[in-house]
Each structure stands twice: as structure tokens, then as C-alpha cells.
Amino acid sequence: MHQIEEILQKMTLAEKARLCTGATHWKTVAMPQYGVPSLVMADGTSGLRLQQGSEDKEENDLYENVMFFSFDSEEALARTIPSTCYPAGSALACSWNPELAREVGAAIAEECKAQGVGMLLGPGMNLRRHPLAGRGFEYYSEDPALSGEMAAGMVEGIQSGGVAACIKHFACNNADYKRTWIDSVVEPRALHEIYLAGFERAVRKARPCAVMGAYNKVNGVQACESEELLTHILREQWGFDGLVMSDWVAVKNSKEAFRAGLNFQMPPSKSCVDVLVAGVEDGSIPAERLDESCRQILKLVLHYSKEGKERPQVDWQAHHQLARKAAAQCAVLLKNDGVLPLGPGVKKVAVLGNLAKKPQFNGTGCAAINARCPDIPFDELAALAAPGCQLQFVPGYTADYRTDPALLAEAAKVAAEAEVALVFAGAFLPPEDDDFNRKTMALEPATEALVEAVAAVQPNTVVLLYNGESVAMPWIDRVAGVLDLWFSGEGSGRAAAEIVWGLQNPSGRLPVTLPKRLEDTPAYLNFPGAGDSHFYCEGIYAGYRYYDKKRVEPLYPFGYGLSYTDFAYSEPRLSTRELALPGRVCFSCQVENTGSMAGAEVVQLYLRDRCSKLPRPERELKAFCRVELAPGEKKRVELWLDSRDFCYYDPACGWVADSGEYLLQVGPHSRDIRLEERLQLVSDRAAPFAMTTDTHYTDLLENPTARRVFYDYLVEKGLLLPEQIGPALDEHFKVIFWGMAQHLDGATGDRFTPAMAEELTEKINAALAAER
Ligand code: BGC
């Protein structure tokens, strides 16, 4: 700290302004005169994406920048340094295992250090609001608690390895249409409870070094220029103490951005430097703002720069094994009519679809990894097959995913002659475009045609899916099994083979609801926005909160996933049945593996609030835990809730919880509650009641203090007799739909004057204040 202050004192205004934007697209400005090195940063969310030599390249040739603007063209990928491709966010979240995210994060940090990278631009952690969002595959879940926990695990892992993490894209970056100017219009309650809550959890729990402001606007203000988001919420409310940086070219007005609390604008911008110098000189940007930005940059750079540091050797074998382990935990077995796992008795298996030989386990854009060592599903299936089992491969569709009738017919023939058909199908992202959202939930048509053709001739058809976001499964009733591999990285081929042959027990659980139809999704009517606005009309009812409230039957519910074994839940226990806030409560129960194969269960705790003043979802995920159990093994699982878990966001006054009864529901997914316990909450954070002359009687009379002062006053003024007061009078008052002053004015024949209304209101508010 001392060192930073010393440097700051020596820096000129021009130097300070220069430090607040990059030296190149991927590097901060070095200041050797002060002993300040530069820091290299790189994408991305499921591994390291670093283009050869890009750190030092000045990208100022317009023609080249336009012509070669691509992250995942073959040319771009060829320039990307090979690294381990771990599961994309949407896949990793299926593990419901923050500890796994921690391991993956630490491994990515090793790969960063080996390349001299000091900050990773990830993880991405926006909420998955809609299945067609182009970058949904990078993000974790439709639920903020799960998103926040996974992101916290990833951040802790990356930073434990000595590399800075940067959570992104803050906030409400939930669609990729008109990416940099769409206005996400979100009501305050949904903003805090749903869209910010995951970020808040990750910030409080894992203390990421940096937060990246999003491209979009939030409620009319560019995210990177929003003082509300960058200063009031992030720093003041959540206590964030790191660097606030922009997404690449997300700042439209540098002056507004730095005034709002941005510290670092990327990529390099000369105009940003000029604006900062002029702004400090003319007083429109407080000098302290600029100092604070430099302080944050220096803190990060001095701690995390890898310049001149020894570069570790990466144990690529170990990283590949981790990628396999992660992929295995991410695969979700959605359907199994008993066909899986394939036993040693199976002698003839058809493996269909080009994806079995050329898997698409990786996302695109700035999350595109040049995978070092992809496992090929077909090869892994063959390597693990029981002796004497014959595997026959047919591409089923062309290498560029087109239907070829001859390939289709051949696949159907081979499938019909086999005992089991494994069909590889998938859904990929549209080509880079200014509207990067997916256009449909359907699989690539040629892969879907293959599923249909095979299912028509082979009852033991198992579909293996590669997809970054949810897909439609119109063929679900015609197949015997579905294993969703998601974009689970370079180990997905091995993971798939191990699960198919029963060497691994699938344990992935859905971090989103899979809808039956796109039309059933919560944001269907508004996604991806109209004109320049994107209204989040479903409010707090995102994901399962919507399906549950509207009683919409999903294809597969939030939290769902099958196993090859069974788990029994028993002996629920609450650490207390009456909780006074602030405080914590523990729900514990026994979970037993009652089957014959070792496996992992994800125990999920949902809270149902029965007493809130504002409407609440049917249930909300508050805690979860992945537990591994040998056959017959039993473990007691503990899930903790703290004060905040009981709260909802009241737009009038912030986080509140009401006293009353709550249900703690535990089970293997959101629609399968096995255990339920009641808890009485005594809250210290109920919404404060404030009286106005226009307050309605229901609100007034339900507050005991307000009620007492109100009746005392009316008696004192001779408007009521004491014996008239009681529950019957309360109920009649509550039927009246005018506010207090207007009603009493008419109902007392003008004996209750406006001055009395003011006086009474003041008395009530004084009595309420005295209580606090
Ligand atoms: C993306 C970010 C990424 C940055 C640098 C932007 O276009 O939105 O996620 O980190 O580019 O590649």
C-alpha cells in the first residue's frame, strides 16, 4: 500500500490517465520509471484463450481488424495457443460442485502462469434467462445461488493459483442482440434478487480481483457508466474492493464511466486518456477518482503481473485427467429406460453421427479454446468396450452437418442390425453476427434427422448430445436414453464412454429448467427485446420460479438428473425450530445409496416462504451439497441457511424478511421434495412501516403500534368510544378502500380535519420511530 501511495505521488496527471487504459489489447501500461511492470490478461471462461503474440500487437490497422475480426475461424484458432479445454460454464454448473470449479480454476491458473498471463477474464456468470441467448453456454445457471456458488468456486481456484479473476459481465447481459446498446429494463426487485444476487454472492464469498462491466444498458444507463451499479451497489453495498474494468469497447463516454466508478477502460483508447486529463483539469472528474483508479490498477499489477517471473511447467497429463473428471461430473443422464449402462453382454453397438469422431465440446467467440488433447468419443468407446463387443461407426450426416440420404439410410441399416444405437447429435451457435443469439432450440437439423431415422428402427436408441444451451427433444418418447454432454470440454469423449459402459455413474443435475416448448419459457414474449429495449417482464419469476408459479410442466425440471443407483432420504433434523434473526439454521438429513453402484447425489434445499408481504416464488434454492456414496453407504448431510437466505428485496426499503412460518424442503430436484420441515422465523428485518395521510386501513391496522395510536387518537377526539374498538371494527375498516385522511374527512362529517390527519400521522410515525 505504502509503495502504491509513493508511486501515485510521483505520477503526473498524464501518466495516471494513461494507466487507466491498456497498452495493447491484452496488456496494461508498464511504467519502468516507477518499477511498475505490465500485466497480461486473457480470456476466457472454460480455459485459457490466448492468441500467439497478441499481447504486444497494436491492433490499429482498420482493414485487418475488420477483415480478420473472428475468434473462432480456423485461422483464429490456429493462432490460439493450445490449452486444456474444460467444461463451459453451462456444463460445469451441471456438476453442482463448487469444489470442482475450484480445481478447474486452479488448473487454468497454472496454464495462465505458464504463458505469463496475470489475469483471466472470467468466469462469465450472468443468469441464464433464456435458452436462445448466444452466450448462455458461458454462464452457469438460471438460479442466482447456484451461479454465485459456482462462480465463487472458480474465482477461488483461479486466485489460489496466483492469477487474478475477473467476473463478468456486470450486469444483465442476458441476450446477444444489439449487444452494445440494448437496454435491459429490469424492475428493482428482479434486478437485486435474480440478476445481481449471483454476482453479490461471488463478490462477498470469493473476493474476485476484478469485475467487468457489461456491454448493455441497465434501466437506461450504460452498464459501464452506471454509478448505481459500479459504485453504490458493487462497492458500497457489497464491499467490493477490486478493479472495475470495462468489457472491450463497452465504454461510450469515458468521462461518465470514470465518474461512475469505472477504473480501467479496455481496449486501449487514446481518447479516454485525453478525456481523463481534460476532465481532471476542468474539475468535471474528481482527481481522487483518477487516483483511486490508479490505486486499483497498481494493486492488481504489482501483485499479479508475471513479468520477469518464472513460468511453471504445466502437467498436461494431470490437466487432461481433470478435464475428464470434470466432464464426467457434468454429463446429465436425462432419460434411461434401462438401456444404460451397456453391460458385457452387449455384442453389437452402432455408433452414429460424425460428432462421435469430431466432437463439438467447446463454445465459440471469446470462449473458444484451442483444445490441446480432445478425447474422441468413438475411440474411447472402442477402448473401453468389453472384449468381443463390436462397434460399428457410420457418419450419419456430412462433416459440415448436412443431411445426406445415403449416410442416413446406411446409419438406419446399421442401427437396425445392432443391439444398441448410440446417436451423437448436437446444437451449435450461429456464426458470428451482430445478432449472436440462437434462432431456435432445435438440434442441427441433420443430427435431428439422424435421431429420428435411428429411433424409427432401433428401440434401444441412446442419444448423446453436444449443446451449450437447452435444446428441444421432440423425439424424447421414441428413444430409450438421453445423455446430455453439453459443451463439457476435451474430456467429454472419455466421460461419455465411461458412463455408457458403466465405469462412471452419471451425477450431473440440470442447472436450468428444460422446457417442453420454447413458448413455455419465462421470457418468451420479450426475448431478445424490441427496438432498443429488452423488458424483463417476468420479473422475479426467472427459470423454475416461473414454471412452478404458473404450474407449467417442464420437459425436465431444474435440478434434475438420473443416476445408475438410487438414493433414500431420511431423518430430517433442524438445528432449531424457531430462528431469531440474525442467526443461522442447519437442516440435516441422512442420504443413503440404496443401489449397487457407487454414485453421487446432489441434495438440494429449497425455501418456501409462507408469510411474506410481497408475492414470492413457490420455492427457491438456498443451499445444496454433492455427496458421494458407496453402495449401501449413508451420510448425514448438513445444509445451512443464514439471515439473508430468508430475505427478499422490497423496492421500497431493500432486503427484508417477515416473521412467520417457512418451509425448508429437501430433495433431489425442484419437483421432487422428499423431506419438509417447518421453521418459525422471528425477523429483525421486516419492512419498516411508515404512515402517510393516504395510508390504507389494512396496512395501518396490521401494525400494532400504528393501530393503538390511531384508535387512541380517535377516542381522544371523540370520534369513537373505547368499547367500539375491537376486531370487528378492524375488519370493517379494512373493507374501506380510501386512504385514512380522505375517508375520515367524509365519514366524520368534517370533524376530522386535514390538520388532524397530519397530526395523527406524525404521532404514529413518532411512536414507530421510538420502537426502533
Ligand atoms: C467479451 C468479453 C471478453 C472480451 C475480450 C468481449 O467482446 O464480451 O467476454 O472478455 O471481449 O476478449
CSV table of C-alpha atoms in Angstrom, one decimal, residues 534-722:
chain,number,residue,atom,x,y,z
A,534,HIS,CA,-35.4,-5.6,-23.6
A,535,PHE,CA,-38.1,-5.7,-20.9
A,536,TYR,CA,-37.7,-8.4,-18.3
A,537,CYS,CA,-41.4,-8.7,-17.9
A,538,GLU,CA,-41.4,-12.0,-15.9
A,539,GLY,CA,-39.7,-10.1,-13.1
A,540,ILE,CA,-38.5,-12.3,-10.3
A,541,TYR,CA,-40.1,-15.4,-12.0
A,542,ALA,CA,-36.9,-16.5,-13.8
A,543,GLY,CA,-36.3,-20.2,-14.6
A,544,TYR,CA,-38.1,-22.7,-12.3
A,545,ARG,CA,-39.6,-19.8,-10.3
A,546,TYR,CA,-41.8,-19.2,-13.3
A,547,TYR,CA,-42.6,-22.8,-14.2
A,548,ASP,CA,-43.5,-23.6,-10.6
A,549,LYS,CA,-45.7,-20.5,-10.1
A,550,LYS,CA,-47.6,-21.0,-13.3
A,551,ARG,CA,-47.8,-24.8,-13.0
A,552,VAL,CA,-46.1,-25.2,-16.4
A,553,GLU,CA,-44.9,-28.7,-16.8
A,554,PRO,CA,-41.3,-28.7,-18.0
A,555,LEU,CA,-39.6,-31.4,-20.0
A,556,TYR,CA,-37.1,-31.8,-17.2
A,557,PRO,CA,-37.2,-29.7,-14.1
A,558,PHE,CA,-34.4,-27.6,-12.5
A,559,GLY,CA,-32.0,-29.8,-10.5
A,560,TYR,CA,-33.0,-33.0,-12.3
A,561,GLY,CA,-30.7,-35.8,-13.4
A,562,LEU,CA,-30.6,-39.6,-13.3
A,563,SER,CA,-28.1,-41.9,-11.7
A,564,TYR,CA,-27.4,-45.6,-12.1
A,565,THR,CA,-28.1,-46.0,-8.4
A,566,ASP,CA,-30.9,-44.9,-6.0
A,567,PHE,CA,-30.8,-42.6,-3.0
A,568,ALA,CA,-33.0,-42.6,0.0
A,569,TYR,CA,-33.6,-39.5,2.2
A,570,SER,CA,-34.4,-39.9,5.9
A,571,GLU,CA,-34.2,-38.5,9.4
A,572,PRO,CA,-34.5,-34.8,8.8
A,573,ARG,CA,-33.4,-32.5,11.6
A,574,LEU,CA,-33.5,-28.8,12.1
A,575,SER,CA,-30.9,-27.2,14.5
A,576,THR,CA,-33.8,-25.1,15.7
A,577,ARG,CA,-37.5,-24.8,15.0
A,578,GLU,CA,-37.6,-21.1,15.9
A,579,LEU,CA,-35.0,-18.9,14.5
A,580,ALA,CA,-34.4,-15.3,15.6
A,581,LEU,CA,-32.5,-13.2,13.1
A,582,PRO,CA,-29.7,-12.5,12.8
A,583,GLY,CA,-28.9,-16.2,13.0
A,584,ARG,CA,-28.4,-19.5,11.2
A,585,VAL,CA,-30.2,-22.7,10.9
A,586,CYS,CA,-29.0,-26.1,9.8
A,587,PHE,CA,-31.1,-28.7,8.0
A,588,SER,CA,-29.5,-32.1,8.2
A,589,CYS,CA,-30.7,-35.4,6.9
A,590,GLN,CA,-29.4,-38.9,6.1
A,591,VAL,CA,-28.8,-39.8,2.5
A,592,GLU,CA,-28.3,-43.4,1.6
A,593,ASN,CA,-27.1,-45.1,-1.5
A,594,THR,CA,-29.6,-47.9,-1.7
A,595,GLY,CA,-28.4,-49.3,-5.1
A,596,SER,CA,-25.5,-51.4,-6.1
A,597,MET,CA,-23.2,-48.9,-7.7
A,598,ALA,CA,-21.2,-46.0,-6.1
A,599,GLY,CA,-22.6,-42.7,-7.1
A,600,ALA,CA,-23.1,-39.0,-6.2
A,601,GLU,CA,-26.3,-37.3,-5.2
A,602,VAL,CA,-26.9,-33.6,-5.2
A,603,VAL,CA,-29.0,-32.8,-2.2
A,604,GLN,CA,-30.9,-29.5,-2.8
A,605,LEU,CA,-32.6,-27.3,-0.2
A,606,TYR,CA,-35.4,-25.0,-1.2
A,607,LEU,CA,-37.1,-22.4,0.9
A,608,ARG,CA,-40.8,-21.7,0.8
A,609,ASP,CA,-41.9,-18.5,2.4
A,610,ARG,CA,-45.5,-18.6,3.7
A,611,CYS,CA,-45.7,-15.2,5.3
A,612,SER,CA,-44.1,-12.6,3.0
A,613,LYS,CA,-45.9,-9.4,2.4
A,614,LEU,CA,-44.9,-9.4,-1.2
A,615,PRO,CA,-45.5,-12.4,-3.5
A,616,ARG,CA,-42.7,-14.9,-3.6
A,617,PRO,CA,-41.8,-17.9,-5.8
A,618,GLU,CA,-43.2,-21.3,-4.8
A,619,ARG,CA,-39.7,-22.3,-3.6
A,620,GLU,CA,-36.2,-21.0,-4.1
A,621,LEU,CA,-32.9,-22.9,-4.0
A,622,LYS,CA,-30.9,-21.8,-1.0
A,623,ALA,CA,-28.3,-24.5,-0.4
A,624,PHE,CA,-27.0,-27.7,-1.9
A,625,CYS,CA,-24.4,-30.3,-1.5
A,626,ARG,CA,-22.9,-33.0,-3.7
A,627,VAL,CA,-22.3,-36.2,-1.7
A,628,GLU,CA,-20.5,-39.3,-2.9
A,629,LEU,CA,-21.7,-42.6,-1.6
A,630,ALA,CA,-20.6,-46.2,-1.9
A,631,PRO,CA,-23.3,-48.8,-2.3
A,632,GLY,CA,-25.2,-49.1,1.0
A,633,GLU,CA,-23.3,-46.2,2.4
A,634,LYS,CA,-25.2,-43.5,4.4
A,635,LYS,CA,-24.1,-40.0,5.2
A,636,ARG,CA,-25.6,-37.1,7.2
A,637,VAL,CA,-25.7,-34.1,5.0
A,638,GLU,CA,-25.8,-30.6,6.5
A,639,LEU,CA,-27.2,-27.6,4.7
A,640,TRP,CA,-27.0,-24.1,6.3
A,641,LEU,CA,-29.2,-21.1,5.9
A,642,ASP,CA,-28.3,-17.7,7.2
A,643,SER,CA,-30.3,-14.5,7.7
A,644,ARG,CA,-30.0,-13.3,4.1
A,645,ASP,CA,-31.4,-16.6,2.8
A,646,PHE,CA,-34.8,-15.6,4.3
A,647,CYS,CA,-34.9,-12.2,2.7
A,648,TYR,CA,-36.5,-10.8,-0.4
A,649,TYR,CA,-35.9,-7.4,-1.9
A,650,ASP,CA,-38.6,-4.8,-1.2
A,651,PRO,CA,-38.1,-2.0,-3.7
A,652,ALA,CA,-39.3,0.4,-1.0
A,653,CYS,CA,-36.6,-0.4,1.5
A,654,GLY,CA,-34.2,-3.2,0.4
A,655,TRP,CA,-33.7,-6.7,1.8
A,656,VAL,CA,-36.4,-7.7,4.3
A,657,ALA,CA,-37.7,-10.9,5.9
A,658,ASP,CA,-41.1,-11.3,7.5
A,659,SER,CA,-41.7,-13.1,10.7
A,660,GLY,CA,-43.8,-16.3,10.4
A,661,GLU,CA,-43.7,-19.8,9.0
A,662,TYR,CA,-41.2,-21.0,6.5
A,663,LEU,CA,-40.9,-24.5,4.9
A,664,LEU,CA,-37.5,-26.0,4.3
A,665,GLN,CA,-37.8,-28.5,1.5
A,666,VAL,CA,-35.1,-31.0,0.6
A,667,GLY,CA,-34.9,-33.4,-2.3
A,668,PRO,CA,-33.1,-34.5,-5.4
A,669,HIS,CA,-34.6,-31.8,-7.6
A,670,SER,CA,-37.0,-28.9,-7.6
A,671,ARG,CA,-40.1,-31.0,-8.3
A,672,ASP,CA,-39.2,-33.9,-6.1
A,673,ILE,CA,-39.3,-32.8,-2.5
A,674,ARG,CA,-38.6,-35.7,-0.2
A,675,LEU,CA,-38.3,-34.0,3.2
A,676,GLU,CA,-40.0,-30.9,4.6
A,677,GLU,CA,-39.6,-29.1,7.9
A,678,ARG,CA,-41.3,-26.1,9.3
A,679,LEU,CA,-39.5,-23.2,10.8
A,680,GLN,CA,-40.8,-20.2,12.7
A,681,LEU,CA,-38.8,-17.1,12.0
A,682,VAL,CA,-38.6,-14.1,14.2
A,683,SER,CA,-37.3,-11.4,11.9
A,684,ASP,CA,-35.3,-8.4,12.8
A,685,ARG,CA,-35.6,-7.0,9.3
A,686,ALA,CA,-39.3,-6.6,8.4
A,687,ALA,CA,-40.0,-3.8,6.1
A,688,PRO,CA,-40.4,-0.7,8.2
A,689,PHE,CA,-43.9,0.6,8.3
A,690,ALA,CA,-44.2,4.3,7.6
A,691,MET,CA,-47.6,6.1,7.9
A,692,THR,CA,-48.8,8.8,5.4
A,693,THR,CA,-52.2,10.6,5.5
A,694,ASP,CA,-53.1,8.4,2.5
A,695,THR,CA,-52.2,5.0,4.1
A,696,HIS,CA,-54.8,2.3,3.7
A,697,TYR,CA,-56.5,0.9,6.8
A,698,THR,CA,-55.3,-2.6,6.2
A,699,ASP,CA,-51.7,-1.6,6.5
A,700,LEU,CA,-52.4,0.7,9.4
A,701,LEU,CA,-54.3,-1.8,11.4
A,702,GLU,CA,-51.9,-4.6,10.9
A,703,ASN,CA,-49.2,-2.7,12.6
A,704,PRO,CA,-50.0,-3.0,16.4
A,705,THR,CA,-48.3,0.3,17.3
A,706,ALA,CA,-50.0,2.3,14.5
A,707,ARG,CA,-53.3,0.7,15.4
A,708,ARG,CA,-53.0,1.6,19.1
A,709,VAL,CA,-52.1,5.3,18.4
A,710,PHE,CA,-54.8,5.5,15.7
A,711,TYR,CA,-57.6,4.4,18.0
A,712,ASP,CA,-56.4,6.4,21.0
A,713,TYR,CA,-56.5,9.5,18.8
A,714,LEU,CA,-60.0,8.9,17.6
A,715,VAL,CA,-61.2,8.3,21.1
A,716,GLU,CA,-59.4,11.3,22.4
A,717,LYS,CA,-61.1,13.4,19.7
A,718,GLY,CA,-64.5,12.0,20.5
A,719,LEU,CA,-64.8,10.2,17.2
A,720,LEU,CA,-65.0,6.7,18.7
A,721,LEU,CA,-66.0,5.2,22.0
A,722,PRO,CA,-63.4,2.8,23.6
